[in-house]
mmCIF file of C-alpha atoms and ligand atoms in Angstrom:
data_model
loop_
_atom_site.group_PDB
_atom_site.id
_atom_site.type_symbol
_atom_site.label_atom_id
_atom_site.label_comp_id
_atom_site.label_asym_id
_atom_site.label_seq_id
_atom_site.Cartn_x
_atom_site.Cartn_y
_atom_site.Cartn_z
ATOM 1 C CA MET A 1062 -4.173 9.321 -24.182
ATOM 2 C CA SER A 1063 -0.889 10.291 -25.813
ATOM 3 C CA THR A 1064 -0.204 13.066 -23.287
ATOM 4 C CA ARG A 1065 0.166 10.710 -20.335
ATOM 5 C CA ILE A 1066 3.649 10.418 -18.873
ATOM 6 C CA TYR A 1067 5.269 8.055 -16.380
ATOM 7 C CA ASN A 1068 4.737 9.095 -12.797
ATOM 8 C CA PHE A 1069 7.082 7.447 -10.295
ATOM 9 C CA SER A 1070 5.621 9.251 -7.326
ATOM 10 C CA ALA A 1071 5.035 7.360 -4.068
ATOM 11 C CA GLY A 1072 1.372 8.271 -3.889
ATOM 12 C CA PRO A 1073 -1.078 9.381 -4.952
ATOM 13 C CA ALA A 1074 0.390 7.390 -7.783
ATOM 14 C CA MET A 1075 -0.379 6.800 -11.437
ATOM 15 C CA LEU A 1076 -3.397 4.620 -12.190
ATOM 16 C CA PRO A 1077 -3.763 2.354 -15.222
ATOM 17 C CA THR A 1078 -4.486 4.430 -18.344
ATOM 18 C CA GLN A 1079 -7.163 1.948 -19.356
ATOM 19 C CA VAL A 1080 -8.941 2.605 -16.054
ATOM 20 C CA MET A 1081 -8.591 6.380 -16.338
ATOM 21 C CA GLU A 1082 -10.101 6.211 -19.818
ATOM 22 C CA LYS A 1083 -12.984 4.069 -18.653
ATOM 23 C CA ALA A 1084 -13.689 6.541 -15.815
ATOM 24 C CA GLN A 1085 -13.537 9.391 -18.312
ATOM 25 C CA GLU A 1086 -15.952 7.634 -20.630
ATOM 26 C CA GLU A 1087 -18.435 7.170 -17.760
ATOM 27 C CA PHE A 1088 -17.689 10.434 -15.987
ATOM 28 C CA CYS A 1089 -20.736 12.516 -16.978
ATOM 29 C CA ASN A 1090 -23.124 9.752 -17.850
ATOM 30 C CA TYR A 1091 -22.808 6.502 -15.916
ATOM 31 C CA HIS A 1092 -24.358 3.616 -17.873
ATOM 32 C CA GLY A 1093 -26.870 5.881 -19.598
ATOM 33 C CA VAL A 1094 -28.346 7.272 -16.351
ATOM 34 C CA GLY A 1095 -27.542 10.840 -17.382
ATOM 35 C CA ASN A 1096 -25.417 11.600 -14.302
ATOM 36 C CA GLY A 1097 -21.941 10.578 -13.216
ATOM 37 C CA ILE A 1098 -21.493 8.009 -10.447
ATOM 38 C CA MET A 1099 -20.369 10.704 -7.998
ATOM 39 C CA GLU A 1100 -23.679 12.507 -8.525
ATOM 40 C CA LEU A 1101 -25.799 9.470 -7.758
ATOM 41 C CA SER A 1102 -27.189 8.435 -4.371
ATOM 42 C CA HIS A 1103 -25.046 5.966 -2.476
ATOM 43 C CA ARG A 1104 -28.276 4.068 -1.753
ATOM 44 C CA GLY A 1105 -29.274 3.897 -5.423
ATOM 45 C CA PRO A 1106 -28.977 0.790 -7.614
ATOM 46 C CA GLN A 1107 -25.903 2.018 -9.527
ATOM 47 C CA PHE A 1108 -23.671 2.648 -6.519
ATOM 48 C CA THR A 1109 -25.021 -0.403 -4.708
ATOM 49 C CA GLU A 1110 -23.746 -2.467 -7.651
ATOM 50 C CA VAL A 1111 -20.410 -0.592 -7.683
ATOM 51 C CA ILE A 1112 -19.572 -1.156 -3.998
ATOM 52 C CA LYS A 1113 -20.640 -4.792 -4.249
ATOM 53 C CA ARG A 1114 -18.442 -5.242 -7.318
ATOM 54 C CA ALA A 1115 -15.477 -3.630 -5.539
ATOM 55 C CA GLU A 1116 -15.915 -5.961 -2.569
ATOM 56 C CA ASP A 1117 -16.534 -9.064 -4.707
ATOM 57 C CA ASN A 1118 -13.440 -8.320 -6.816
ATOM 58 C CA ILE A 1119 -11.279 -7.880 -3.723
ATOM 59 C CA ARG A 1120 -12.610 -11.114 -2.237
ATOM 60 C CA GLU A 1121 -11.914 -12.958 -5.469
ATOM 61 C CA LEU A 1122 -8.427 -11.511 -6.026
ATOM 62 C CA LEU A 1123 -7.287 -12.237 -2.476
ATOM 63 C CA ASN A 1124 -9.349 -15.377 -2.020
ATOM 64 C CA ILE A 1125 -11.042 -14.052 1.122
ATOM 65 C CA SER A 1126 -13.451 -16.243 3.095
ATOM 66 C CA ASP A 1127 -16.638 -15.167 4.883
ATOM 67 C CA GLU A 1128 -14.735 -15.187 8.140
ATOM 68 C CA TYR A 1129 -13.307 -11.820 7.040
ATOM 69 C CA ALA A 1130 -15.006 -8.480 6.452
ATOM 70 C CA VAL A 1131 -13.983 -6.192 3.592
ATOM 71 C CA ILE A 1132 -14.734 -2.581 4.445
ATOM 72 C CA PHE A 1133 -14.020 0.913 3.138
ATOM 73 C CA VAL A 1134 -13.135 3.591 5.673
ATOM 74 C CA GLN A 1135 -12.248 7.265 5.268
ATOM 75 C CA GLY A 1136 -9.318 8.922 7.005
ATOM 76 C CA GLY A 1137 -6.596 7.109 5.078
ATOM 77 C CA ALA A 1138 -4.185 4.584 6.481
ATOM 78 C CA SER A 1139 -3.306 7.140 9.146
ATOM 79 C CA MET A 1140 -6.700 6.859 10.779
ATOM 80 C CA GLN A 1141 -6.197 3.118 10.994
ATOM 81 C CA PHE A 1142 -3.124 3.861 13.129
ATOM 82 C CA SER A 1143 -5.639 5.106 15.745
ATOM 83 C CA MET A 1144 -8.588 2.810 15.052
ATOM 84 C CA ILE A 1145 -6.488 -0.321 15.510
ATOM 85 C CA PRO A 1146 -5.479 0.285 19.146
ATOM 86 C CA MET A 1147 -8.817 1.935 19.947
ATOM 87 C CA ASN A 1148 -10.718 -1.160 18.850
ATOM 88 C CA LEU A 1149 -8.320 -4.022 19.315
ATOM 89 C CA MET A 1150 -6.161 -3.370 22.371
ATOM 90 C CA LEU A 1151 -7.299 -5.809 25.054
ATOM 91 C CA PRO A 1152 -8.333 -4.344 28.450
ATOM 92 C CA ASN A 1153 -5.128 -3.629 30.403
ATOM 93 C CA GLY A 1154 -3.305 -5.436 27.650
ATOM 94 C CA PHE A 1155 -0.345 -4.574 25.463
ATOM 95 C CA SER A 1156 0.382 -4.616 21.755
ATOM 96 C CA GLU A 1157 3.523 -5.221 19.737
ATOM 97 C CA TYR A 1158 4.916 -3.276 16.807
ATOM 98 C CA ALA A 1159 7.832 -3.876 14.485
ATOM 99 C CA ASP A 1160 9.512 -0.522 13.905
ATOM 100 C CA THR A 1161 10.713 -0.719 10.329
ATOM 101 C CA GLY A 1162 10.298 2.855 9.157
ATOM 102 C CA THR A 1163 8.626 6.229 9.320
ATOM 103 C CA TRP A 1164 5.081 4.916 8.920
ATOM 104 C CA ALA A 1165 5.572 2.016 11.295
ATOM 105 C CA ALA A 1166 6.803 4.490 13.912
ATOM 106 C CA LYS A 1167 3.763 6.700 13.357
ATOM 107 C CA ALA A 1168 1.455 3.719 13.842
ATOM 108 C CA MET A 1169 3.256 2.869 17.071
ATOM 109 C CA LYS A 1170 3.018 6.446 18.348
ATOM 110 C CA GLU A 1171 -0.780 6.398 18.064
ATOM 111 C CA ALA A 1172 -1.048 3.025 19.809
ATOM 112 C CA LYS A 1173 0.793 4.443 22.819
ATOM 113 C CA LEU A 1174 -2.236 6.664 23.457
ATOM 114 C CA PHE A 1175 -4.286 3.553 24.218
ATOM 115 C CA GLY A 1176 -2.053 1.220 26.141
ATOM 116 C CA GLU A 1177 1.341 -0.363 26.516
ATOM 117 C CA VAL A 1178 3.244 -0.829 23.282
ATOM 118 C CA LYS A 1179 6.249 -3.095 22.899
ATOM 119 C CA ASN A 1180 8.762 -2.567 20.159
ATOM 120 C CA ILE A 1181 9.190 -6.149 19.035
ATOM 121 C CA ALA A 1182 11.830 -5.649 16.337
ATOM 122 C CA THR A 1183 13.527 -2.628 14.842
ATOM 123 C CA SER A 1184 16.026 -1.572 12.223
ATOM 124 C CA LYS A 1185 16.102 2.038 13.333
ATOM 125 C CA GLU A 1186 19.765 1.921 14.334
ATOM 126 C CA THR A 1187 20.732 1.073 10.754
ATOM 127 C CA ASN A 1188 18.513 3.800 9.273
ATOM 128 C CA TYR A 1189 15.747 1.334 8.484
ATOM 129 C CA ASP A 1190 17.843 -0.249 5.777
ATOM 130 C CA ARG A 1191 16.378 -3.730 6.366
ATOM 131 C CA ILE A 1192 13.552 -5.844 7.744
ATOM 132 C CA PRO A 1193 14.824 -7.399 11.013
ATOM 133 C CA VAL A 1194 15.502 -11.117 10.375
ATOM 134 C CA ILE A 1195 12.083 -12.750 10.810
ATOM 135 C CA ARG A 1196 13.262 -15.898 12.539
ATOM 136 C CA HIS A 1197 14.796 -13.801 15.331
ATOM 137 C CA TRP A 1198 11.464 -12.523 16.624
ATOM 138 C CA LYS A 1199 7.866 -13.526 16.981
ATOM 139 C CA PRO A 1200 4.737 -12.153 18.651
ATOM 140 C CA THR A 1201 4.437 -12.816 22.370
ATOM 141 C CA GLN A 1202 1.617 -14.948 23.698
ATOM 142 C CA GLY A 1203 -0.935 -12.644 25.301
ATOM 143 C CA SER A 1204 -0.205 -9.672 23.077
ATOM 144 C CA SER A 1205 -3.373 -7.897 21.863
ATOM 145 C CA TYR A 1206 -1.993 -7.984 18.333
ATOM 146 C CA CYS A 1207 1.260 -7.649 16.437
ATOM 147 C CA HIS A 1208 1.561 -4.831 13.907
ATOM 148 C CA ILE A 1209 3.905 -4.772 10.936
ATOM 149 C CA THR A 1210 4.319 -2.552 7.877
ATOM 150 C CA SER A 1211 4.656 -4.920 4.952
ATOM 151 C CA ASN A 1212 6.266 -2.363 2.668
ATOM 152 C CA ASN A 1213 8.113 0.666 3.945
ATOM 153 C CA THR A 1214 7.450 3.383 1.410
ATOM 154 C CA VAL A 1215 10.143 5.800 2.573
ATOM 155 C CA ALA A 1216 13.010 3.409 3.294
ATOM 156 C CA GLY A 1217 12.280 1.131 0.328
ATOM 157 C CA THR A 1218 12.122 -2.127 2.295
ATOM 158 C CA GLN A 1219 9.584 -4.940 2.141
ATOM 159 C CA TYR A 1220 8.805 -8.143 4.007
ATOM 160 C CA HIS A 1221 9.418 -11.110 1.725
ATOM 161 C CA SER A 1222 8.062 -13.465 4.361
ATOM 162 C CA PHE A 1223 5.950 -12.797 7.436
ATOM 163 C CA PRO A 1224 6.283 -13.593 11.147
ATOM 164 C CA GLU A 1225 4.973 -16.985 12.162
ATOM 165 C CA LYS A 1226 1.251 -17.108 12.850
ATOM 166 C CA MET A 1227 0.374 -17.294 16.549
ATOM 167 C CA ALA A 1228 -3.049 -18.710 17.315
ATOM 168 C CA ASP A 1229 -4.297 -15.959 19.591
ATOM 169 C CA VAL A 1230 -2.183 -12.999 18.506
ATOM 170 C CA PRO A 1231 -3.615 -11.512 15.336
ATOM 171 C CA LEU A 1232 -1.012 -10.241 12.906
ATOM 172 C CA ILE A 1233 -1.980 -6.830 11.528
ATOM 173 C CA ALA A 1234 -0.260 -5.381 8.488
ATOM 174 C CA ASP A 1235 -0.209 -1.917 7.023
ATOM 175 C CA MET A 1236 -0.067 -2.789 3.326
ATOM 176 C CA SER A 1237 -0.585 0.740 2.039
ATOM 177 C CA SER A 1238 2.259 0.525 -0.430
ATOM 178 C CA ASP A 1239 2.065 -3.089 -1.550
ATOM 179 C CA ILE A 1240 -1.574 -4.135 -1.303
ATOM 180 C CA MET A 1241 -2.556 -6.418 -4.190
ATOM 181 C CA SER A 1242 0.926 -6.270 -5.686
ATOM 182 C CA ARG A 1243 1.555 -9.936 -4.952
ATOM 183 C CA VAL A 1244 -0.125 -13.168 -3.959
ATOM 184 C CA LEU A 1245 -1.049 -13.189 -0.277
ATOM 185 C CA ASP A 1246 -2.565 -15.680 2.143
ATOM 186 C CA ILE A 1247 -5.022 -13.550 4.074
ATOM 187 C CA ASN A 1248 -5.472 -16.347 6.625
ATOM 188 C CA GLU A 1249 -2.032 -15.504 8.022
ATOM 189 C CA PHE A 1250 -3.433 -12.167 9.179
ATOM 190 C CA GLY A 1251 -6.048 -10.919 11.607
ATOM 191 C CA MET A 1252 -6.266 -7.715 9.613
ATOM 192 C CA ILE A 1253 -4.635 -5.922 6.721
ATOM 193 C CA TYR A 1254 -5.271 -2.367 5.641
ATOM 194 C CA ALA A 1255 -4.141 0.144 3.069
ATOM 195 C CA GLY A 1256 -4.710 3.690 1.946
ATOM 196 C CA ALA A 1257 -5.913 3.161 -1.635
ATOM 197 C CA GLN A 1258 -3.846 5.830 -3.346
ATOM 198 C CA LYS A 1259 -0.850 3.764 -4.407
ATOM 199 C CA ASN A 1260 -1.950 0.434 -5.801
ATOM 200 C CA ILE A 1261 -5.722 0.277 -5.884
ATOM 201 C CA GLY A 1262 -7.314 3.686 -6.321
ATOM 202 C CA PRO A 1263 -7.314 7.380 -5.580
ATOM 203 C CA SER A 1264 -6.909 8.878 -2.114
ATOM 204 C CA GLY A 1265 -9.921 9.294 0.131
ATOM 205 C CA VAL A 1266 -10.484 5.726 1.194
ATOM 206 C CA ALA A 1267 -8.692 2.996 3.086
ATOM 207 C CA LEU A 1268 -9.371 -0.654 2.448
ATOM 208 C CA VAL A 1269 -9.620 -2.762 5.613
ATOM 209 C CA ILE A 1270 -9.857 -6.535 5.563
ATOM 210 C CA MET A 1271 -10.330 -8.021 9.016
ATOM 211 C CA ARG A 1272 -11.435 -11.152 10.797
ATOM 212 C CA LYS A 1273 -14.992 -10.394 11.855
ATOM 213 C CA ASP A 1274 -14.589 -11.777 15.359
ATOM 214 C CA LEU A 1275 -11.941 -9.151 16.157
ATOM 215 C CA ALA A 1276 -14.519 -6.380 15.809
ATOM 216 C CA LYS A 1277 -16.213 -7.744 18.932
ATOM 217 C CA ARG A 1278 -13.310 -6.520 21.058
ATOM 218 C CA THR A 1279 -14.174 -2.836 20.744
ATOM 219 C CA PRO A 1280 -14.773 -1.131 24.110
ATOM 220 C CA ALA A 1281 -18.172 0.511 24.629
ATOM 221 C CA ASN A 1282 -16.814 4.067 24.707
ATOM 222 C CA VAL A 1283 -15.397 4.065 21.163
ATOM 223 C CA PRO A 1284 -17.416 6.473 18.965
ATOM 224 C CA THR A 1285 -19.702 5.023 16.292
ATOM 225 C CA MET A 1286 -17.650 6.178 13.289
ATOM 226 C CA LEU A 1287 -14.454 4.782 14.774
ATOM 227 C CA ARG A 1288 -15.828 1.310 15.479
ATOM 228 C CA TYR A 1289 -15.084 -1.437 12.972
ATOM 229 C CA SER A 1290 -18.446 -3.050 13.686
ATOM 230 C CA THR A 1291 -20.247 0.029 12.323
ATOM 231 C CA TYR A 1292 -18.646 -0.523 8.922
ATOM 232 C CA ILE A 1293 -19.082 -4.272 9.007
ATOM 233 C CA ASP A 1294 -22.733 -4.183 10.055
ATOM 234 C CA LYS A 1295 -23.697 -1.468 7.562
ATOM 235 C CA GLY A 1296 -21.673 -2.588 4.552
ATOM 236 C CA SER A 1297 -19.448 0.526 4.811
ATOM 237 C CA MET A 1298 -22.600 2.637 4.414
ATOM 238 C CA PHE A 1299 -23.463 3.846 7.901
ATOM 239 C CA ASN A 1300 -22.870 7.301 6.472
ATOM 240 C CA THR A 1301 -22.120 8.508 2.945
ATOM 241 C CA PRO A 1302 -19.011 6.662 1.798
ATOM 242 C CA PRO A 1303 -16.413 8.144 -0.620
ATOM 243 C CA THR A 1304 -18.387 6.942 -3.638
ATOM 244 C CA PHE A 1305 -16.046 8.041 -6.405
ATOM 245 C CA ALA A 1306 -12.990 6.536 -4.715
ATOM 246 C CA ILE A 1307 -14.814 3.225 -4.233
ATOM 247 C CA TYR A 1308 -15.942 3.338 -7.872
ATOM 248 C CA MET A 1309 -12.282 3.706 -8.915
ATOM 249 C CA ILE A 1310 -11.391 0.699 -6.752
ATOM 250 C CA ALA A 1311 -14.075 -1.277 -8.586
ATOM 251 C CA LEU A 1312 -12.556 -0.306 -11.941
ATOM 252 C CA ILE A 1313 -8.992 -1.037 -10.845
ATOM 253 C CA THR A 1314 -9.896 -4.426 -9.417
ATOM 254 C CA ASP A 1315 -11.782 -5.180 -12.662
ATOM 255 C CA TRP A 1316 -8.519 -4.351 -14.434
ATOM 256 C CA LEU A 1317 -6.490 -6.553 -12.071
ATOM 257 C CA LYS A 1318 -8.826 -9.469 -12.760
ATOM 258 C CA GLU A 1319 -8.611 -8.866 -16.494
ATOM 259 C CA LYS A 1320 -4.819 -8.962 -16.288
ATOM 260 C CA GLY A 1321 -5.032 -12.417 -14.761
ATOM 261 C CA GLY A 1322 -5.041 -11.686 -11.036
ATOM 262 C CA LEU A 1323 -2.342 -11.259 -8.435
ATOM 263 C CA LYS A 1324 -0.066 -14.055 -9.610
ATOM 264 C CA VAL A 1325 0.324 -12.369 -12.989
ATOM 265 C CA ILE A 1326 0.689 -8.911 -11.480
ATOM 266 C CA GLU A 1327 3.321 -10.262 -9.077
ATOM 267 C CA GLU A 1328 5.353 -11.689 -11.963
ATOM 268 C CA ILE A 1329 5.261 -8.329 -13.727
ATOM 269 C CA ASN A 1330 6.213 -6.495 -10.512
ATOM 270 C CA ASP A 1331 9.084 -8.941 -9.959
ATOM 271 C CA MET A 1332 10.384 -8.283 -13.434
ATOM 272 C CA LYS A 1333 10.124 -4.517 -13.140
ATOM 273 C CA SER A 1334 12.014 -4.366 -9.859
ATOM 274 C CA GLU A 1335 14.624 -6.959 -10.904
ATOM 275 C CA VAL A 1336 15.745 -5.028 -13.978
ATOM 276 C CA LEU A 1337 15.974 -1.831 -11.992
ATOM 277 C CA TYR A 1338 18.022 -3.327 -9.126
ATOM 278 C CA GLU A 1339 20.210 -5.129 -11.621
ATOM 279 C CA LEU A 1340 21.183 -1.845 -13.230
ATOM 280 C CA ILE A 1341 21.724 -0.137 -9.860
ATOM 281 C CA ASP A 1342 23.995 -2.961 -8.641
ATOM 282 C CA LYS A 1343 25.923 -3.169 -11.894
ATOM 283 C CA THR A 1344 27.355 0.327 -11.787
ATOM 284 C CA GLY A 1345 29.494 2.135 -9.270
ATOM 285 C CA PHE A 1346 27.551 5.257 -10.094
ATOM 286 C CA PHE A 1347 24.188 4.278 -8.601
ATOM 287 C CA HIS A 1348 23.950 2.770 -5.154
ATOM 288 C CA CYS A 1349 21.061 1.160 -3.280
ATOM 289 C CA PRO A 1350 21.325 1.689 0.511
ATOM 290 C CA VAL A 1351 18.913 -1.166 1.281
ATOM 291 C CA GLU A 1352 20.150 -4.578 2.384
ATOM 292 C CA PRO A 1353 19.573 -6.889 -0.647
ATOM 293 C CA GLY A 1354 17.233 -9.339 1.126
ATOM 294 C CA SER A 1355 14.884 -6.564 2.236
ATOM 295 C CA ARG A 1356 14.536 -4.551 -0.944
ATOM 296 C CA SER A 1357 11.101 -3.337 -1.916
ATOM 297 C CA LYS A 1358 9.569 -4.278 -5.235
ATOM 298 C CA MET A 1359 7.356 -1.219 -5.030
ATOM 299 C CA ASN A 1360 9.634 1.628 -3.945
ATOM 300 C CA VAL A 1361 13.129 1.322 -5.371
ATOM 301 C CA VAL A 1362 15.412 3.780 -3.583
ATOM 302 C CA PHE A 1363 18.908 4.655 -4.727
ATOM 303 C CA ARG A 1364 21.620 7.268 -4.443
ATOM 304 C CA LEU A 1365 23.940 9.019 -6.864
ATOM 305 C CA PRO A 1366 27.488 10.121 -5.987
ATOM 306 C CA THR A 1367 26.395 13.621 -4.866
ATOM 307 C CA GLU A 1368 23.217 15.464 -3.896
ATOM 308 C CA GLU A 1369 23.873 17.896 -6.749
ATOM 309 C CA LEU A 1370 23.793 15.026 -9.220
ATOM 310 C CA GLU A 1371 20.603 13.726 -7.612
ATOM 311 C CA ALA A 1372 18.908 17.113 -8.079
ATOM 312 C CA LYS A 1373 20.086 17.181 -11.691
ATOM 313 C CA PHE A 1374 18.818 13.630 -12.204
ATOM 314 C CA VAL A 1375 15.329 14.494 -10.939
ATOM 315 C CA LYS A 1376 15.165 17.646 -13.059
ATOM 316 C CA GLU A 1377 16.335 16.006 -16.260
ATOM 317 C CA ALA A 1378 14.071 13.012 -15.708
ATOM 318 C CA GLU A 1379 11.113 15.397 -15.538
ATOM 319 C CA ILE A 1380 12.113 16.976 -18.813
ATOM 320 C CA GLY A 1381 12.284 13.454 -20.218
ATOM 321 C CA GLY A 1382 8.706 12.733 -19.081
ATOM 322 C CA MET A 1383 9.381 10.895 -15.799
ATOM 323 C CA LEU A 1384 7.837 12.524 -12.759
ATOM 324 C CA GLY A 1385 8.110 12.057 -9.012
ATOM 325 C CA LEU A 1386 11.582 10.531 -8.683
ATOM 326 C CA LYS A 1387 12.736 12.681 -5.776
ATOM 327 C CA GLY A 1388 13.254 10.627 -2.615
ATOM 328 C CA HIS A 1389 11.206 11.315 0.510
ATOM 329 C CA ARG A 1390 12.270 14.582 2.165
ATOM 330 C CA LEU A 1391 13.372 12.719 5.300
ATOM 331 C CA VAL A 1392 15.944 10.577 3.508
ATOM 332 C CA GLY A 1393 16.751 12.331 0.224
ATOM 333 C CA GLY A 1394 18.143 10.430 -2.762
ATOM 334 C CA ILE A 1395 16.004 8.982 -5.524
ATOM 335 C CA ARG A 1396 12.905 6.834 -5.194
ATOM 336 C CA ALA A 1397 11.216 5.144 -8.123
ATOM 337 C CA SER A 1398 7.781 3.951 -7.063
ATOM 338 C CA ILE A 1399 6.696 1.246 -9.451
ATOM 339 C CA TYR A 1400 3.267 0.163 -8.277
ATOM 340 C CA ASN A 1401 0.905 -2.072 -10.244
ATOM 341 C CA ALA A 1402 -0.056 0.643 -12.719
ATOM 342 C CA MET A 1403 3.535 1.395 -13.773
ATOM 343 C CA PRO A 1404 4.058 -0.542 -17.000
ATOM 344 C CA MET A 1405 7.311 -2.299 -17.871
ATOM 345 C CA LYS A 1406 7.720 0.319 -20.610
ATOM 346 C CA GLY A 1407 7.932 3.040 -17.964
ATOM 347 C CA VAL A 1408 10.689 1.160 -16.150
ATOM 348 C CA GLU A 1409 12.526 0.625 -19.433
ATOM 349 C CA GLN A 1410 12.348 4.333 -20.165
ATOM 350 C CA LEU A 1411 13.781 5.044 -16.715
ATOM 351 C CA ILE A 1412 16.589 2.547 -17.279
ATOM 352 C CA ASP A 1413 17.509 4.120 -20.624
ATOM 353 C CA PHE A 1414 17.558 7.501 -18.937
ATOM 354 C CA MET A 1415 19.763 6.197 -16.072
ATOM 355 C CA ASN A 1416 22.252 4.681 -18.495
ATOM 356 C CA GLU A 1417 22.471 7.905 -20.455
ATOM 357 C CA PHE A 1418 22.738 9.988 -17.277
ATOM 358 C CA GLU A 1419 25.636 7.880 -16.077
ATOM 359 C CA ARG A 1420 27.353 8.074 -19.464
ATOM 360 C CA VAL A 1421 27.235 11.878 -19.414
ATOM 361 C CA ASN A 1422 27.856 12.477 -15.692
ATOM 362 C CA GLY A 1423 29.688 9.383 -14.491
HETATM 363 N N1 LIG B 1697 1.435 3.681 5.724
HETATM 364 C C1 LIG B 1697 2.299 3.651 4.695
HETATM 365 C C2 LIG B 1697 3.193 2.458 4.527
HETATM 366 C C3 LIG B 1697 2.351 4.719 3.792
HETATM 367 O O1 LIG B 1697 3.210 4.686 2.785
HETATM 368 C C4 LIG B 1697 1.491 5.816 3.981
HETATM 369 C C5 LIG B 1697 1.443 6.992 3.035
HETATM 370 N N2 LIG B 1697 2.516 7.221 2.269
HETATM 371 C C6 LIG B 1697 0.630 5.817 5.077
HETATM 372 C C7 LIG B 1697 0.613 4.729 5.911
HETATM 373 C C8 LIG B 1697 -0.299 6.964 5.346
HETATM 374 O O2 LIG B 1697 -1.357 6.891 4.472
HETATM 375 P P1 LIG B 1697 -2.517 7.969 4.414
HETATM 376 O O3 LIG B 1697 -1.936 9.177 3.761
HETATM 377 O O4 LIG B 1697 -3.564 7.285 3.581
HETATM 378 O O5 LIG B 1697 -2.977 8.239 5.775
#
């Protein structure tokens, strides 16, 4: 596909070309059936194999034991903001949230509808430019759960280690913008979740991986479609699931396995972000507002000397075949999202462009 260009958007984000081509090849006629996968019954043999493959791949890539359920839920990561407190807040209990950015704050806001919420750590007063030093805080005994956002898509920060595991306080992480970008020990978490549309698929589905015993907490008055147990008991097929989105997850996780798994993908992601930060730090022209120890390997944010230059940068980058570099509207600046599907070549093209832009405008 020679017409494909590099898309640095924060999500929906670019998917691997190889996967897009495979989907195209199978689009109208899935494995000789004469219909595309999205036209086939979710109860039929083809989709049954697809959803099983997606789950098996995820289990293999993240080394997930039977103690955990792997489920697909609609409503994006945002619906998880509500489902988590609805299902997991203990009766008359409280929960704890680390406020490390826009999305973390949104998750916390929803939880307040269901019980007491404690802000356990925050970097709000420094414009979310860092992850609060992990050794300075830990979940409180008796807390229903502790919620973190492993990668903050808007601020460009990421946890490079996680709070200490507490036996009876499940750690829950919103991994929407760094799921499957690095090796992870799932046993450190009670639950992780992610909207698929950045690293593992198109929009329309959220991946939830949770310890099965936690689903027993749900109060009786939580509606069927909002209960985790409904998805666990019915293999994410209580109702019609987003079949095409799950099919894309199957293809992308096939691709991740083919590449060599998360260790290999992590090495590539490390390299991509290192070269980009190296350039940003080397010049006086570009500037990264994020504290070095908290920088995201997925969303690299940086500033130019003026907003006019930033607008010019985004415009000229587009002409040069690099889309989606405008920072989030809340914070401005530039944001290069370099998820799994962004190849090193795309980052190299961006670096060449940055060097040239500085030479002309610096
Ligand atoms: N959490 C994080 C960290 C995100 O980056 C986003 C989306 N950008 C969301 C949650 C919300 O995801 P969704 O649009 O799937 O609800």
